Backbone as numpy.savetxt, mean C-alpha at the origin, in Angstrom:
# Nx Ny Nz CAx CAy CAz Cx Cy Cz
28.68 -5.92 -3.27 28.09 -5.34 -2.07 27.03 -6.29 -1.55
27.07 -6.60 -0.26 26.08 -7.50 0.31 24.74 -6.80 0.43
23.69 -7.60 0.59 22.34 -7.05 0.74 22.26 -6.19 1.98
22.89 -6.62 3.06 22.87 -5.86 4.30 23.53 -4.49 4.12
24.66 -4.48 3.45 25.35 -3.21 3.20 24.50 -2.31 2.31
23.85 -2.90 1.32 22.97 -2.13 0.43 21.82 -1.51 1.22
21.18 -2.29 2.08 20.07 -1.77 2.89 20.55 -0.65 3.81
21.74 -0.82 4.38 22.29 0.21 5.26 22.54 1.50 4.48
23.07 1.37 3.26 23.33 2.54 2.41 22.03 3.25 2.08
20.98 2.50 1.73 19.68 3.10 1.42 19.15 3.85 2.64
19.23 3.22 3.80 18.67 3.87 4.99 19.42 5.14 5.36
20.69 5.25 4.93 21.45 6.46 5.22 21.27 7.53 4.15
20.80 7.15 2.97 20.68 8.12 1.89 19.24 8.53 1.60
18.27 7.78 2.08 16.87 8.09 1.84 16.19 8.52 3.14
15.35 9.52 3.05 14.56 9.93 4.19 13.44 8.91 4.40
12.90 8.81 5.60 11.83 7.84 5.86 10.65 7.98 4.89
10.26 9.21 4.58 9.15 9.41 3.64 9.48 8.83 2.27
10.73 8.99 1.83 11.14 8.44 0.54 11.10 6.92 0.55
11.53 6.33 1.66 11.51 4.87 1.77 10.07 4.37 1.74
9.20 5.01 2.53 7.79 4.63 2.55 7.17 4.75 1.17
7.47 5.86 0.49 6.92 6.09 -0.85 7.40 5.03 -1.82
8.70 4.72 -1.78 9.27 3.73 -2.70 8.66 2.35 -2.49
8.53 1.94 -1.24 7.96 0.62 -0.94 6.50 0.56 -1.36
5.73 1.59 -1.05 4.32 1.61 -1.42 4.16 1.67 -2.94
5.02 2.42 -3.62 4.96 2.49 -5.08 5.27 1.13 -5.71
6.20 0.42 -5.13 6.56 -0.90 -5.66 5.39 -1.87 -5.57
4.77 -1.96 -4.41 3.66 -2.90 -4.25 2.45 -2.45 -5.07
2.26 -1.15 -5.20 1.15 -0.63 -6.01 1.35 -0.99 -7.47
2.57 -0.88 -7.94 2.88 -1.25 -9.32 2.56 -2.72 -9.56
2.90 -3.57 -8.61 2.58 -4.99 -8.72 1.06 -5.22 -8.77
0.34 -4.51 -7.92 -1.13 -4.63 -7.93 -1.70 -4.18 -9.27
-1.16 -3.09 -9.81 -1.67 -2.55 -11.07 -1.49 -3.51 -12.24
-0.44 -4.30 -12.22 -0.23 -5.24 -13.32 -1.20 -6.41 -13.27
-1.84 -6.62 -12.13 -2.70 -7.78 -11.95 -4.18 -7.45 -11.79
-4.50 -6.19 -11.50 -5.87 -5.90 -11.09 -6.90 -5.94 -12.21
-6.56 -5.50 -13.41 -7.56 -5.43 -14.48 -8.22 -6.77 -14.76
-7.38 -7.78 -14.90 -7.91 -9.11 -15.18 -8.79 -9.58 -14.02
-8.35 -9.32 -12.80 -9.12 -9.73 -11.62 -10.44 -8.98 -11.54
-10.38 -7.64 -11.63 -11.58 -6.82 -11.50 -12.57 -7.07 -12.63
-12.08 -7.47 -13.80 -12.96 -7.73 -14.94 -13.46 -9.16 -15.01
-12.94 -10.04 -14.17 -13.39 -11.43 -14.17 -14.85 -11.49 -13.73
-15.66 -12.17 -14.50 -17.09 -12.22 -14.20 -17.45 -13.28 -13.17
-16.65 -14.32 -13.12 -16.98 -15.42 -12.20 -16.02 -15.43 -11.02
-16.56 -15.76 -9.87 -15.77 -15.83 -8.65 -14.65 -16.86 -8.80
-14.92 -17.95 -9.48 -13.91 -18.99 -9.68 -12.71 -18.45 -10.46
-12.96 -17.60 -11.45 -11.85 -16.97 -12.19 -11.01 -16.09 -11.26
-11.69 -15.34 -10.41 -10.98 -14.48 -9.47 -10.13 -15.30 -8.50
-10.70 -16.38 -8.01 -9.96 -17.21 -7.07 -8.73 -17.82 -7.75
-8.83 -18.16 -9.01 -7.68 -18.68 -9.74 -6.60 -17.62 -9.89
-6.99 -16.39 -10.18 -6.02 -15.29 -10.29 -5.34 -15.04 -8.95
-6.09 -15.17 -7.87 -5.50 -15.04 -6.55 -4.44 -16.11 -6.33
-4.77 -17.33 -6.70 -3.83 -18.44 -6.55 -2.60 -18.28 -7.44
-2.77 -17.61 -8.56 -1.67 -17.42 -9.51 -0.70 -16.30 -9.12
-0.88 -15.66 -7.99 0.08 -14.66 -7.54 -0.49 -13.40 -6.96
-1.74 -13.09 -7.27 -2.33 -11.86 -6.74 -2.43 -11.92 -5.21
-2.70 -13.09 -4.66 -2.81 -13.23 -3.21 -1.51 -12.75 -2.54
-0.39 -13.15 -3.07 0.91 -12.75 -2.51 1.06 -11.23 -2.53
0.71 -10.62 -3.64 0.83 -9.16 -3.77 -0.12 -8.45 -2.81
-1.33 -8.95 -2.66 -2.28 -8.36 -1.72 -1.78 -8.44 -0.29
-1.21 -9.58 0.06 -0.68 -9.74 1.42 0.53 -8.84 1.65
1.32 -8.65 0.61 2.46 -7.72 0.71 1.95 -6.30 0.94
0.92 -5.91 0.22 0.32 -4.58 0.40 -0.23 -4.43 1.81
-0.89 -5.46 2.29 -1.45 -5.41 3.64 -0.34 -5.31 4.68
0.80 -5.97 4.43 1.92 -5.89 5.36 2.49 -4.45 5.41
2.55 -3.79 4.26 3.01 -2.40 4.23 2.09 -1.53 5.09
0.78 -1.71 4.91 -0.18 -0.92 5.68 -0.13 -1.26 7.17
0.09 -2.51 7.50 0.23 -2.90 8.91 1.46 -2.25 9.53
2.51 -2.15 8.75 3.73 -1.49 9.22 3.47 0.00 9.45
2.75 0.63 8.52 2.37 2.04 8.72 1.60 2.18 10.03
0.63 1.31 10.21 -0.23 1.39 11.40 0.60 1.24 12.68
1.51 0.28 12.69 2.37 0.08 13.86 3.25 1.30 14.12
3.81 1.85 13.05 4.67 3.02 13.18 3.90 4.21 13.77
2.66 4.33 13.39 1.84 5.45 13.87 1.56 5.37 15.36
1.68 4.21 15.95 1.43 4.07 17.37 2.67 4.36 18.21
3.81 4.51 17.56 5.06 4.81 18.27 5.06 6.25 18.77
5.56 6.45 19.97 5.58 7.80 20.55 6.50 8.73 19.78
7.51 8.17 19.09 8.45 9.00 18.33 7.84 9.52 17.03
6.71 8.97 16.61 6.08 9.41 15.37 5.62 10.85 15.54
6.06 11.73 14.65 5.81 13.16 14.79 4.55 13.68 14.11
3.75 12.80 13.53 2.53 13.29 12.87 1.51 13.75 13.91
0.62 14.60 13.48 -0.43 15.10 14.37 -1.37 13.95 14.73
-2.02 14.03 15.89 -2.97 12.97 16.27 -4.08 12.77 15.23
-4.54 13.87 14.62 -5.60 13.76 13.62 -5.13 12.99 12.38
-3.90 13.30 11.92 -3.35 12.61 10.76 -3.08 11.15 11.08
-2.55 10.88 12.26 -2.34 9.50 12.69 -3.66 8.73 12.65
-4.69 9.32 13.23 -5.99 8.65 13.27 -6.53 8.38 11.87
-6.36 9.33 10.98 -6.84 9.16 9.60 -6.10 8.02 8.89
-4.80 7.97 9.07 -4.02 6.93 8.39 -4.30 5.56 9.01
-4.45 5.52 10.33 -4.81 4.25 10.98 -6.17 3.78 10.48
-7.10 4.71 10.32 -8.42 4.36 9.77 -8.30 3.79 8.36
-7.44 4.40 7.54 -7.20 3.87 6.19 -6.59 2.47 6.26
-5.65 2.27 7.17 -5.01 0.96 7.31 -6.04 -0.11 7.69
-6.96 0.24 8.56 -8.02 -0.71 8.94 -8.94 -1.00 7.76
-9.24 0.04 6.97 -10.05 -0.16 5.77 -9.33 -1.07 4.79
-8.02 -0.85 4.60 -7.24 -1.68 3.68 -7.30 -3.15 4.13
-7.16 -3.38 5.43 -7.25 -4.76 5.95 -8.60 -5.38 5.63
-9.65 -4.65 5.89 -11.00 -5.16 5.65 -11.26 -5.40 4.16
-10.90 -4.43 3.35 -11.14 -4.55 1.91 -10.30 -5.69 1.32
-9.08 -5.83 1.79 -8.22 -6.90 1.30 -8.85 -8.26 1.58
-9.45 -8.41 2.74 -10.12 -9.68 3.06 -11.26 -9.95 2.06
-11.97 -8.90 1.68 -13.03 -9.05 0.68 -12.48 -9.43 -0.69
-11.33 -8.87 -1.05 -10.70 -9.23 -2.32 -10.23 -10.68 -2.27
-9.61 -11.07 -1.17 -9.13 -12.44 -1.02 -10.26 -13.46 -1.07
-11.45 -13.05 -0.67 -12.62 -13.93 -0.75 -13.19 -13.97 -2.16
-12.68 -13.12 -3.04 -13.12 -13.10 -4.43 -14.31 -12.21 -4.69
-14.70 -11.40 -3.72 -15.91 -10.61 -3.87 -15.74 -9.12 -4.09
-14.55 -8.59 -3.82 -14.35 -7.14 -3.96 -13.25 -6.87 -4.98
-13.31 -5.69 -5.62 -12.29 -5.34 -6.63 -10.99 -4.86 -5.99
-9.91 -4.93 -6.74 -8.58 -4.50 -6.31 -8.40 -2.99 -6.48
-9.04 -2.40 -7.45 -8.84 -0.99 -7.82 -8.91 -0.02 -6.64
-9.86 -0.15 -5.71 -9.87 0.80 -4.58 -8.59 0.77 -3.74
-7.96 -0.40 -3.63 -6.69 -0.47 -2.91 -5.61 0.32 -3.64
-5.60 0.21 -4.95 -4.64 0.95 -5.77 -4.89 2.45 -5.63
-6.15 2.85 -5.66 -6.48 4.27 -5.53 -6.00 4.84 -4.20
-6.21 4.12 -3.11 -5.75 4.57 -1.79 -4.23 4.67 -1.78
-3.57 3.65 -2.30 -2.10 3.67 -2.34 -1.59 4.86 -3.13
-2.19 5.12 -4.29 -1.75 6.25 -5.13 -1.95 7.58 -4.40
-3.03 7.72 -3.66 -3.27 8.95 -2.90 -2.18 9.15 -1.85
-1.81 8.07 -1.17 -0.77 8.17 -0.14 0.59 8.42 -0.79
0.86 7.77 -1.91 2.12 8.01 -2.64 2.22 9.49 -3.02
1.12 10.06 -3.51 1.12 11.49 -3.86 1.38 12.35 -2.62
0.77 11.97 -1.50 0.99 12.71 -0.26 2.43 12.64 0.21
3.03 11.45 0.10 4.43 11.29 0.49 5.37 12.04 -0.44
4.90 12.26 -1.67 5.70 13.01 -2.65 5.50 14.51 -2.52
4.50 14.92 -1.75 4.18 16.33 -1.61 3.30 16.85 -2.72
2.81 15.96 -3.60 2.01 16.40 -4.75 0.63 16.93 -4.38
0.07 16.46 -3.25 -1.26 16.96 -2.90 -1.21 18.44 -2.59
-0.07 18.94 -2.13 0.05 20.36 -1.82 0.18 21.19 -3.08
0.87 20.62 -4.10 1.00 21.33 -5.36 -0.36 21.52 -6.01
-1.19 20.46 -5.99 -2.51 20.52 -6.59 -3.40 21.50 -5.84
-3.33 21.46 -4.50 -4.18 22.32 -3.69 -3.80 23.80 -3.85
-2.52 24.07 -4.09 -2.06 25.45 -4.19 -2.39 26.09 -5.54
-2.68 25.27 -6.54 -2.93 25.83 -7.87 -4.28 26.46 -8.00
């Protein structure tokens, strides 16, 4: 099966929320495997080396996911409420800003993971289960 056929099959079998959740979970998993060493590095030079060793690529991938979310939220076909759109766009802007701080070697990765996990839970419907209990 070609990659194009595989992508077409996925788009026909997964709902948009499932696709968003899967993509965000994948990049979050990549961040999680790299963040401890980065966040625990005491020297900026160590952090910059970890960025060069692959973390930079993962951070940019995460930022691309959030940029895609932001662009999608501006589409007229997007059915979310204006308040929810504004909140997610605000998060996307925060992710962009925080990512720049991480790329400069001065901010930790963990807050990006925390935001992603919160959105993954929301896309899974888990925040409603917790709130209802």
